[in-house]
Amino acid sequence: IDGLLQGSGDDYAAFLPPAEAAESSRRLTGEYEGIGVTIARNHEGEVEVVSIMIDSPADRADVRVGDIVKAVESTPIPKGDLELASNLLRGEAGTSVSVEFGREGQESYDVTLTREKIATGEKTVGYRYYPDDDVAVIQITLFALTTTDELDEALAQARTDGASRIVLDLRGNPGGWVSEAKDVIGKFVDPEAGPALLEDTWPAGDGMVPIPIGDSDGARYDGELIVLVDENTASSAE
């Protein structure tokens, strides 16, 4: 199957074995119990933290994007073994897990975290307000089926807090539902500005089909906005 996909000419088609497909589905519509990080292999094959959910156990312990998962419960994480790291980090809410992280320019450090219920299908948007700087940070970790509704709540809170500036953090966001992404754009950009994206209909069609920006039902944010992305911002998040 992998060979077939590699020969298809589609750089973005991939086959997920059942276990990985189930994990992907949980991330889009379900929940898991863990420490609130997204991990991926970096260029050196190490297991790296690419996203941290606001107000998660990892966030409160000052785990940072770019930290390397060296060991979990004294079990070393070999290069490239993303599955082992994921399985060890997840566990029943309320249980503790000790993790050794590496950080560039520093010695490795150990931290013990208490796992919590991380409802990815219910909480993909994090919010934090910095009153001294008059800045609201809105983090979108994934485009799931509830993301637009969560964003509405975050924007409403930003208006309540009187924030005149917003940082939209899409670092480490792997994508998700395009329907949600185009609706999120509509919270900041007038639909008349143009399409959200162009869909290549090859081989079924013969051209690029414009997918419109979502028409916001609520008030559109028109204040100062900075969007943060990194090399792990992918797919519909791009």
Backbone as CSV, one residue per row, in Angstrom:
resi,resn,N_x,N_y,N_z,CA_x,CA_y,CA_z,C_x,C_y,C_z
1,ILE,0.842,-1.203,0.000,0.000,0.000,0.000,0.875,1.250,0.000
2,ASP,1.937,1.219,0.831,2.838,2.376,0.856,3.470,2.596,-0.510
3,GLY,3.878,1.525,-1.154,4.472,1.641,-2.486,3.493,2.211,-3.495
4,LEU,2.251,1.772,-3.417,1.206,2.271,-4.311,1.026,3.778,-4.135
5,LEU,0.997,4.231,-2.883,0.804,5.650,-2.615,2.016,6.462,-3.057
6,GLN,3.205,5.920,-2.851,4.407,6.639,-3.277,4.437,6.822,-4.788
7,GLY,3.873,5.867,-5.510,3.837,5.956,-6.965,2.675,6.754,-7.507
8,SER,1.803,7.247,-6.619,0.605,7.943,-7.070,0.893,9.385,-7.484
9,GLY,2.018,9.920,-7.020,2.314,11.323,-7.298,1.695,12.283,-6.307
10,ASP,0.953,11.762,-5.341,0.324,12.599,-4.315,1.226,12.606,-3.086
11,ASP,1.899,13.736,-2.851,2.841,13.821,-1.742,2.163,13.782,-0.374
12,TYR,0.863,13.984,-0.336,0.182,14.115,0.947,-0.711,12.918,1.272
13,ALA,-0.689,11.906,0.422,-1.466,10.696,0.705,-0.622,9.760,1.562
14,ALA,-1.218,9.191,2.573,-0.486,8.282,3.458,-1.434,7.209,3.966
15,PHE,-0.883,6.040,4.218,-1.657,4.939,4.784,-1.381,4.861,6.276
16,LEU,-2.433,4.839,7.075,-2.294,4.692,8.512,-2.738,3.288,8.916
17,PRO,-1.849,2.493,9.512,-2.269,1.197,10.055,-3.351,1.402,11.107
18,PRO,-4.097,0.351,11.438,-5.259,0.514,12.326,-4.981,1.263,13.626
19,ALA,-3.875,0.954,14.306,-3.603,1.615,15.590,-3.385,3.115,15.388
20,GLU,-2.629,3.490,14.367,-2.375,4.906,14.102,-3.644,5.600,13.610
21,ALA,-4.461,4.894,12.832,-5.712,5.482,12.354,-6.654,5.765,13.523
22,ALA,-6.687,4.846,14.483,-7.542,5.047,15.662,-7.073,6.244,16.471
23,GLU,-5.736,6.408,16.602,-5.187,7.545,17.335,-5.520,8.848,16.621
24,SER,-5.413,8.865,15.302,-5.738,10.059,14.533,-7.195,10.424,14.697
25,SER,-8.067,9.416,14.681,-9.493,9.661,14.846,-9.791,10.228,16.226
26,ARG,-9.127,9.695,17.242,-9.335,10.209,18.602,-8.931,11.664,18.700
27,ARG,-7.840,12.028,18.032,-7.376,13.411,18.089,-8.378,14.359,17.445
28,LEU,-9.072,13.886,16.404,-9.992,14.763,15.692,-11.356,14.863,16.363
29,THR,-11.808,13.782,16.970,-13.179,13.774,17.468,-13.311,13.280,18.898
30,GLY,-12.229,12.789,19.508,-12.367,12.145,20.798,-11.567,12.800,21.897
31,GLU,-10.964,11.969,22.745,-10.235,12.458,23.878,-9.177,11.430,24.261
32,TYR,-8.231,11.865,25.070,-7.252,10.934,25.604,-6.842,11.440,26.975
33,GLU,-6.112,10.627,27.697,-5.660,11.003,29.026,-4.144,11.048,29.003
34,GLY,-3.600,12.199,29.337,-2.160,12.358,29.242,-1.720,13.687,29.829
35,ILE,-0.635,14.251,29.262,-0.034,15.461,29.850,-0.266,16.700,29.002
36,GLY,-0.897,16.559,27.817,-1.262,17.733,27.025,-0.208,18.211,26.056
37,VAL,0.578,17.266,25.510,1.574,17.650,24.505,1.307,16.901,23.205
38,THR,1.754,17.494,22.106,1.813,16.810,20.824,3.280,16.589,20.511
39,ILE,3.617,15.359,20.118,5.009,15.028,19.844,5.160,14.564,18.403
40,ALA,6.364,14.723,17.876,6.659,14.305,16.506,8.157,14.039,16.404
41,ARG,8.545,13.367,15.330,9.975,13.157,15.079,10.551,14.414,14.449
42,ASN,11.698,14.855,14.948,12.352,16.004,14.326,13.333,15.526,13.248
43,HIS,14.114,16.444,12.706,15.016,16.101,11.606,16.081,15.099,12.017
44,GLU,16.410,15.055,13.312,17.418,14.109,13.787,16.794,12.785,14.222
45,GLY,15.475,12.671,14.081,14.798,11.447,14.479,14.419,11.399,15.940
46,GLU,14.718,12.467,16.689,14.363,12.496,18.103,12.874,12.795,18.269
47,VAL,12.327,12.365,19.399,10.918,12.636,19.702,10.844,14.011,20.363
48,GLU,10.241,14.958,19.667,10.249,16.356,20.084,8.838,16.839,20.412
49,VAL,8.731,17.695,21.414,7.458,18.340,21.742,7.217,19.449,20.714
50,VAL,6.112,19.354,19.981,5.832,20.350,18.944,4.656,21.250,19.300
51,SER,3.884,20.872,20.315,2.760,21.713,20.728,2.400,21.372,22.164
52,ILE,1.992,22.391,22.916,1.592,22.204,24.306,0.256,22.890,24.516
53,MET,-0.697,22.172,25.025,-2.027,22.734,25.251,-1.989,23.685,26.438
54,ILE,-2.576,24.867,26.269,-2.635,25.849,27.350,-3.342,25.256,28.563
55,ASP,-2.761,25.484,29.731,-3.291,25.049,31.032,-3.352,23.526,31.158
56,SER,-2.476,22.830,30.446,-2.348,21.385,30.597,-1.272,21.089,31.634
57,PRO,-1.138,19.835,32.094,-0.061,19.519,33.036,1.318,19.921,32.526
58,ALA,1.578,19.707,31.238,2.875,20.067,30.673,3.077,21.579,30.680
59,ASP,2.024,22.333,30.363,2.112,23.796,30.349,2.424,24.324,31.745
60,ARG,1.738,23.794,32.739,1.942,24.273,34.108,3.326,23.916,34.644
61,ALA,3.939,22.868,34.071,5.280,22.457,34.505,6.375,23.118,33.686
62,ASP,6.005,24.043,32.789,6.961,24.784,31.966,7.700,23.897,30.977
63,VAL,7.077,22.796,30.558,7.599,22.060,29.405,7.427,22.959,28.188
64,ARG,8.393,22.940,27.271,8.379,23.893,26.174,8.452,23.198,24.821
65,VAL,7.891,23.880,23.822,8.028,23.410,22.446,9.511,23.315,22.117
66,GLY,9.913,22.205,21.514,11.313,21.983,21.189,12.025,21.068,22.165
67,ASP,11.421,20.836,23.346,12.016,19.887,24.287,12.000,18.476,23.686
68,ILE,13.018,17.699,24.019,13.147,16.330,23.509,12.763,15.348,24.607
69,VAL,11.897,14.384,24.264,11.514,13.344,25.219,12.632,12.302,25.244
70,LYS,13.404,12.308,26.324,14.553,11.400,26.440,14.165,10.066,27.067
71,ALA,13.294,10.117,28.080,12.875,8.896,28.770,11.545,9.148,29.454
72,VAL,10.746,8.080,29.574,9.479,8.144,30.291,9.453,6.988,31.278
73,GLU,9.242,7.304,32.548,9.263,6.283,33.610,10.552,5.461,33.541
74,SER,11.661,6.170,33.359,13.012,5.573,33.292,13.231,4.681,32.083
75,THR,12.274,4.654,31.157,12.441,3.893,29.916,12.997,4.820,28.846
76,PRO,14.223,4.592,28.374,14.785,5.459,27.336,13.953,5.400,26.060
77,ILE,13.809,6.541,25.399,13.067,6.610,24.143,14.077,6.606,22.993
78,PRO,14.165,5.490,22.257,15.111,5.447,21.135,14.702,6.450,20.055
79,LYS,15.665,6.854,19.262,15.355,7.757,18.164,14.298,7.136,17.257
80,GLY,13.314,7.950,16.900,12.293,7.517,15.957,11.136,6.754,16.561
81,ASP,11.227,6.372,17.852,10.172,5.532,18.438,9.055,6.405,19.010
82,LEU,8.305,7.005,18.109,7.207,7.882,18.495,6.104,7.104,19.204
83,GLU,5.851,5.893,18.748,4.777,5.085,19.329,5.061,4.746,20.782
84,LEU,6.298,4.387,21.087,6.655,4.071,22.470,6.460,5.283,23.367
85,ALA,6.927,6.432,22.914,6.774,7.644,23.717,5.299,7.971,23.952
86,SER,4.485,7.869,22.901,3.060,8.172,23.033,2.391,7.237,24.019
87,ASN,2.689,5.950,23.898,2.049,4.960,24.772,2.434,5.165,26.234
88,LEU,3.680,5.559,26.482,4.131,5.749,27.856,3.612,7.052,28.456
89,LEU,3.463,8.075,27.641,2.974,9.355,28.153,1.488,9.299,28.485
90,ARG,0.735,8.539,27.698,-0.696,8.408,27.989,-0.918,7.482,29.170
91,GLY,-2.001,7.683,29.848,-2.343,6.832,30.981,-3.580,7.366,31.674
92,GLU,-4.028,6.676,32.661,-5.268,7.037,33.353,-5.130,8.382,34.042
93,ALA,-6.152,9.214,33.882,-6.166,10.523,34.536,-6.011,10.354,36.039
94,GLY,-5.182,11.213,36.642,-4.928,11.137,38.071,-3.658,10.390,38.424
95,THR,-3.121,9.631,37.475,-1.865,8.935,37.720,-0.697,9.838,37.351
96,SER,0.455,9.570,37.947,1.629,10.400,37.695,2.564,9.705,36.713
97,VAL,3.356,10.505,36.025,4.331,9.985,35.080,5.586,10.850,35.167
98,SER,6.729,10.217,35.263,7.990,10.952,35.304,8.596,10.958,33.902
99,VAL,9.047,12.128,33.480,9.580,12.304,32.131,10.916,13.018,32.205
100,GLU,11.873,12.517,31.435,13.144,13.212,31.283,13.129,13.939,29.948
101,PHE,13.292,15.251,29.996,13.309,16.070,28.794,14.708,16.614,28.562
102,GLY,15.062,16.763,27.304,16.265,17.474,26.930,15.893,18.827,26.363
103,ARG,16.705,19.831,26.635,16.439,21.179,26.146,17.738,21.773,25.602
104,GLU,17.658,22.357,24.430,18.849,22.891,23.784,19.559,23.904,24.674
105,GLY,20.861,23.715,24.809,21.656,24.639,25.599,21.605,24.391,27.087
106,GLN,20.874,23.346,27.514,20.770,23.034,28.937,20.953,21.543,29.156
107,GLU,21.193,21.171,30.412,21.220,19.761,30.761,19.796,19.214,30.774
108,SER,19.682,17.904,30.611,18.363,17.274,30.682,17.742,17.536,32.056
109,TYR,16.422,17.586,32.093,15.736,17.802,33.365,14.596,16.804,33.502
110,ASP,14.284,16.457,34.748,13.221,15.503,35.060,12.039,16.235,35.671
111,VAL,10.860,15.792,35.313,9.648,16.378,35.868,8.611,15.275,36.042
112,THR,7.866,15.340,37.128,6.778,14.395,37.362,5.453,15.114,37.171
113,LEU,4.640,14.592,36.278,3.378,15.226,35.918,2.214,14.317,36.280
114,THR,1.091,14.927,36.603,-0.139,14.166,36.853,-1.000,14.230,35.604
115,ARG,-1.286,13.068,35.042,-2.076,13.012,33.810,-3.496,13.531,34.056
116,GLU,-4.045,14.141,33.019,-5.420,14.625,33.068,-6.171,14.165,31.829
117,LYS,-7.472,14.295,31.889,-8.301,14.010,30.721,-8.144,15.159,29.734
118,ILE,-7.594,14.855,28.565,-7.391,15.857,27.525,-8.425,15.601,26.448
119,ALA,-9.437,16.431,26.401,-10.559,16.216,25.468,-10.275,16.966,24.181
120,THR,-9.598,16.292,23.242,-9.223,16.969,22.009,-10.436,17.355,21.186
121,GLY,-11.475,16.526,21.232,-12.665,16.848,20.469,-13.491,17.948,21.108
122,GLU,-13.188,18.269,22.393,-13.940,19.287,23.114,-13.092,20.511,23.416
123,LYS,-11.781,20.350,23.387,-10.923,21.473,23.737,-9.719,21.504,22.797
124,THR,-9.853,22.252,21.733,-8.737,22.426,20.810,-8.269,23.875,20.801
125,VAL,-8.966,24.716,21.547,-8.626,26.139,21.596,-8.285,26.520,23.032
126,GLY,-7.094,27.089,23.207,-6.683,27.574,24.512,-6.683,29.095,24.520
127,TYR,-6.909,29.674,25.692,-6.989,31.141,25.801,-6.233,31.615,27.025
128,ARG,-5.479,32.701,26.849,-4.796,33.325,27.972,-4.688,34.824,27.697
129,TYR,-4.975,35.623,28.720,-4.933,37.080,28.562,-3.822,37.662,29.419
130,TYR,-3.051,38.574,28.809,-1.969,39.269,29.502,-2.365,40.743,29.635
131,PRO,-2.985,41.114,30.764,-3.520,42.478,30.899,-2.454,43.561,30.833
132,ASP,-1.248,43.276,31.325,-0.205,44.309,31.314,0.195,44.691,29.894
133,ASP,0.035,43.755,28.957,0.400,44.007,27.558,-0.817,44.176,26.659
134,ASP,-2.018,44.011,27.268,-3.251,44.108,26.496,-3.225,43.145,25.298
135,VAL,-2.791,41.922,25.548,-2.679,40.909,24.500,-3.413,39.644,24.950
136,ALA,-4.242,39.118,24.066,-4.871,37.818,24.282,-4.186,36.804,23.365
137,VAL,-3.796,35.677,23.928,-3.209,34.597,23.145,-4.267,33.517,22.964
138,ILE,-4.553,33.198,21.716,-5.496,32.124,21.389,-4.709,31.043,20.666
139,GLN,-4.688,29.876,21.250,-3.943,28.755,20.681,-4.920,27.731,20.108
140,ILE,-4.702,27.362,18.848,-5.498,26.297,18.233,-4.562,25.119,17.986
141,THR,-4.784,24.022,18.696,-3.882,22.880,18.616,-4.256,21.906,17.510
142,LEU,-5.495,21.987,17.023,-5.995,21.038,16.032,-7.308,21.574,15.486
143,PHE,-7.593,21.312,14.220,-8.885,21.700,13.657,-9.833,20.510,13.728
144,ALA,-10.556,20.435,14.845,-11.540,19.384,15.079,-12.938,19.946,14.838
145,LEU,-13.940,19.117,15.057,-15.311,19.505,14.717,-15.867,20.588,15.634
146,THR,-15.212,20.827,16.760,-15.705,21.825,17.717,-14.866,23.097,17.730
147,THR,-13.851,23.179,16.877,-12.885,24.268,16.971,-13.518,25.639,16.768
148,THR,-14.377,25.795,15.769,-14.970,27.098,15.495,-15.811,27.586,16.669
149,ASP,-16.582,26.694,17.264,-17.392,27.084,18.429,-16.493,27.494,19.591
150,GLU,-15.398,26.753,19.787,-14.469,27.109,20.855,-13.816,28.466,20.598
151,LEU,-13.499,28.725,19.321,-12.904,30.010,18.975,-13.880,31.146,19.263
152,ASP,-15.160,30.939,18.978,-16.168,31.958,19.300,-16.124,32.307,20.784
153,GLU,-15.997,31.287,21.634,-15.941,31.518,23.071,-14.678,32.292,23.445
154,ALA,-13.554,31.926,22.819,-12.306,32.622,23.122,-12.355,34.080,22.688
155,LEU,-12.914,34.338,21.506,-13.026,35.717,21.022,-13.982,36.523,21.892
156,ALA,-15.053,35.884,22.364,-15.978,36.567,23.269,-15.273,36.932,24.575
157,GLN,-14.423,36.025,25.062,-13.679,36.308,26.285,-12.677,37.429,26.060
158,ALA,-12.059,37.446,24.858,-11.117,38.525,24.532,-11.827,39.876,24.540
159,ARG,-13.060,39.911,24.018,-13.821,41.164,24.025,-14.179,41.558,25.453
160,THR,-14.544,40.582,26.280,-14.858,40.864,27.679,-13.650,41.409,28.418
161,ASP,-12.477,40.845,28.123,-11.245,41.296,28.760,-10.764,42.632,28.203
162,GLY,-11.352,43.064,27.094,-10.958,44.332,26.498,-9.679,44.261,25.686
163,ALA,-9.318,43.059,25.235,-8.082,42.892,24.473,-8.199,43.577,23.114
164,SER,-7.217,44.386,22.786,-7.206,45.037,21.481,-6.216,44.375,20.535
165,ARG,-5.456,43.419,21.037,-4.481,42.709,20.219,-4.564,41.217,20.507
166,ILE,-4.440,40.415,19.449,-4.526,38.967,19.594,-3.324,38.312,18.920
167,VAL,-2.764,37.331,19.609,-1.780,36.432,19.010,-2.487,35.091,18.781
168,LEU,-2.569,34.688,17.514,-3.179,33.402,17.163,-2.048,32.399,16.971
169,ASP,-1.948,31.443,17.878,-0.821,30.512,17.910,-1.202,29.203,17.216
170,LEU,-0.631,28.982,16.035,-0.858,27.744,15.272,0.401,26.881,15.219
171,ARG,1.369,27.169,16.070,2.591,26.363,16.086,2.268,24.925,16.481
172,GLY,2.817,23.979,15.724,2.604,22.573,16.033,1.244,22.040,15.651
173,ASN,0.388,22.874,15.052,-0.951,22.426,14.659,-0.834,21.566,13.402
174,PRO,-1.210,20.277,13.473,-1.034,19.382,12.329,-2.133,19.478,11.285
175,GLY,-3.166,20.292,11.554,-4.267,20.427,10.593,-5.544,19.825,11.140
176,GLY,-6.278,19.151,10.282,-7.569,18.577,10.677,-8.613,18.883,9.630
177,TRP,-9.826,19.192,10.076,-10.931,19.401,9.155,-10.804,20.744,8.425
178,VAL,-10.774,20.684,7.094,-10.702,21.906,6.290,-11.945,22.762,6.516
179,SER,-13.093,22.131,6.728,-14.329,22.879,6.952,-14.197,23.791,8.174
180,GLU,-13.518,23.316,9.212,-13.317,24.143,10.399,-12.290,25.239,10.129
181,ALA,-11.242,24.908,9.404,-10.193,25.898,9.118,-10.751,27.081,8.334
182,LYS,-11.580,26.814,7.333,-12.121,27.922,6.530,-13.091,28.765,7.355
183,ASP,-13.787,28.133,8.302,-14.682,28.897,9.170,-13.891,29.746,10.169
184,VAL,-12.754,29.223,10.615,-11.884,29.997,11.504,-11.371,31.239,10.786
185,ILE,-10.984,31.086,9.526,-10.532,32.243,8.750,-11.615,33.315,8.733
186,GLY,-12.868,32.862,8.609,-13.989,33.799,8.552,-14.189,34.615,9.813
187,LYS,-13.582,34.196,10.915,-13.665,34.975,12.157,-12.750,36.193,12.128
188,PHE,-11.826,36.204,11.151,-10.857,37.288,11.070,-10.859,38.000,9.717
189,VAL,-11.316,37.316,8.672,-11.217,37.835,7.301,-12.596,37.838,6.654
190,ASP,-12.939,38.932,5.977,-14.207,39.030,5.253,-14.235,38.013,4.115
191,PRO,-15.317,37.242,3.959,-15.402,36.259,2.876,-15.192,36.861,1.489
192,GLU,-15.467,38.152,1.354,-15.285,38.792,0.056,-13.803,38.947,-0.315
193,ALA,-12.924,38.686,0.639,-11.488,38.840,0.374,-10.971,37.783,-0.596
194,GLY,-11.715,36.707,-0.763,-11.282,35.652,-1.679,-11.487,34.283,-1.065
195,PRO,-11.120,33.230,-1.773,-11.324,31.885,-1.231,-10.361,31.581,-0.092
196,ALA,-10.775,30.645,0.755,-9.891,30.187,1.821,-8.745,29.372,1.242
197,LEU,-9.047,28.598,0.217,-8.042,27.771,-0.444,-8.588,27.303,-1.782
198,LEU,-7.716,26.732,-2.578,-8.099,26.129,-3.854,-7.906,24.629,-3.746
199,GLU,-8.935,23.881,-4.105,-8.866,22.426,-4.038,-8.551,21.864,-5.424
200,ASP,-7.490,21.084,-5.504,-7.101,20.441,-6.758,-7.989,19.218,-6.952
201,THR,-8.793,19.212,-7.990,-9.749,18.122,-8.205,-9.168,16.983,-9.045
202,TRP,-7.883,17.084,-9.395,-7.252,15.977,-10.134,-7.227,14.720,-9.278
203,PRO,-7.498,13.515,-9.825,-7.794,13.239,-11.236,-9.279,13.234,-11.574
204,ALA,-10.126,13.448,-10.566,-11.564,13.392,-10.840,-12.026,14.588,-11.660
205,GLY,-11.401,15.743,-11.454,-11.787,16.947,-12.183,-10.643,17.455,-13.025
206,ASP,-10.778,18.657,-13.467,-9.750,19.191,-14.363,-9.330,20.605,-13.987
207,GLY,-9.467,20.948,-12.722,-9.065,22.300,-12.345,-9.085,22.518,-10.852
208,MET,-8.784,23.747,-10.474,-8.745,24.129,-9.070,-10.087,24.744,-8.681
209,VAL,-10.711,24.178,-7.672,-12.022,24.643,-7.233,-11.861,25.526,-5.997
210,PRO,-12.351,26.772,-6.025,-12.216,27.649,-4.851,-13.132,27.212,-3.712
211,ILE,-12.589,27.141,-2.517,-13.352,26.841,-1.305,-13.503,28.156,-0.548
212,PRO,-14.726,28.651,-0.381,-14.907,29.996,0.184,-14.556,30.080,1.665
213,ILE,-14.201,31.274,2.087,-14.027,31.564,3.507,-15.379,31.444,4.196
214,GLY,-15.375,30.907,5.414,-16.619,30.758,6.152,-17.221,32.104,6.498
215,ASP,-18.540,32.183,6.432,-19.258,33.421,6.743,-19.548,33.450,8.240
216,SER,-18.844,34.293,8.968,-18.962,34.324,10.425,-20.363,34.724,10.853
217,ASP,-20.923,33.943,11.787,-22.244,34.271,12.327,-22.155,35.372,13.379
218,GLY,-20.988,35.465,14.035,-20.823,36.461,15.079,-19.998,37.637,14.601
219,ALA,-19.567,38.439,15.555,-18.757,39.607,15.229,-17.379,39.169,14.747
220,ARG,-16.919,39.800,13.688,-15.599,39.472,13.138,-14.543,40.312,13.847
221,TYR,-13.448,39.682,14.262,-12.379,40.416,14.933,-11.607,41.227,13.906
222,ASP,-11.431,42.533,14.164,-10.738,43.378,13.204,-9.633,44.205,13.865
223,GLY,-9.182,43.772,15.042,-8.088,44.457,15.713,-6.738,43.963,15.225
224,GLU,-5.687,44.308,15.970,-4.346,43.866,15.603,-4.224,42.356,15.801
225,LEU,-3.580,41.709,14.841,-3.478,40.254,14.866,-2.101,39.818,14.402
226,ILE,-1.488,38.915,15.157,-0.261,38.240,14.741,-0.537,36.743,14.770
227,VAL,-0.151,36.037,13.704,-0.324,34.586,13.621,1.048,33.934,13.727
228,LEU,1.188,32.997,14.659,2.440,32.272,14.840,2.367,30.904,14.177
229,VAL,3.340,30.574,13.364,3.456,29.248,12.750,4.897,28.774,12.896
230,ASP,5.118,27.487,12.693,6.465,26.936,12.649,6.490,25.789,11.658
231,GLU,7.597,25.054,11.638,7.734,23.989,10.632,6.756,22.844,10.848
232,ASN,6.113,22.792,12.011,5.129,21.745,12.295,3.703,22.206,12.100
233,THR,3.510,23.408,11.594,2.182,23.883,11.211,1.879,23.303,9.827
234,ALA,0.880,22.434,9.742,0.728,21.654,8.503,-0.722,21.570,8.053
235,SER,-0.889,21.117,6.819,-2.176,20.764,6.238,-3.142,21.951,6.336
236,SER,-4.356,21.743,6.853,-5.337,22.812,6.881,-4.911,23.977,7.782
237,ALA,-4.000,23.733,8.727,-3.499,24.829,9.545,-2.659,25.803,8.728
238,GLU,-2.031,25.328,7.662,-1.284,26.221,6.788,-2.230,27.144,6.041
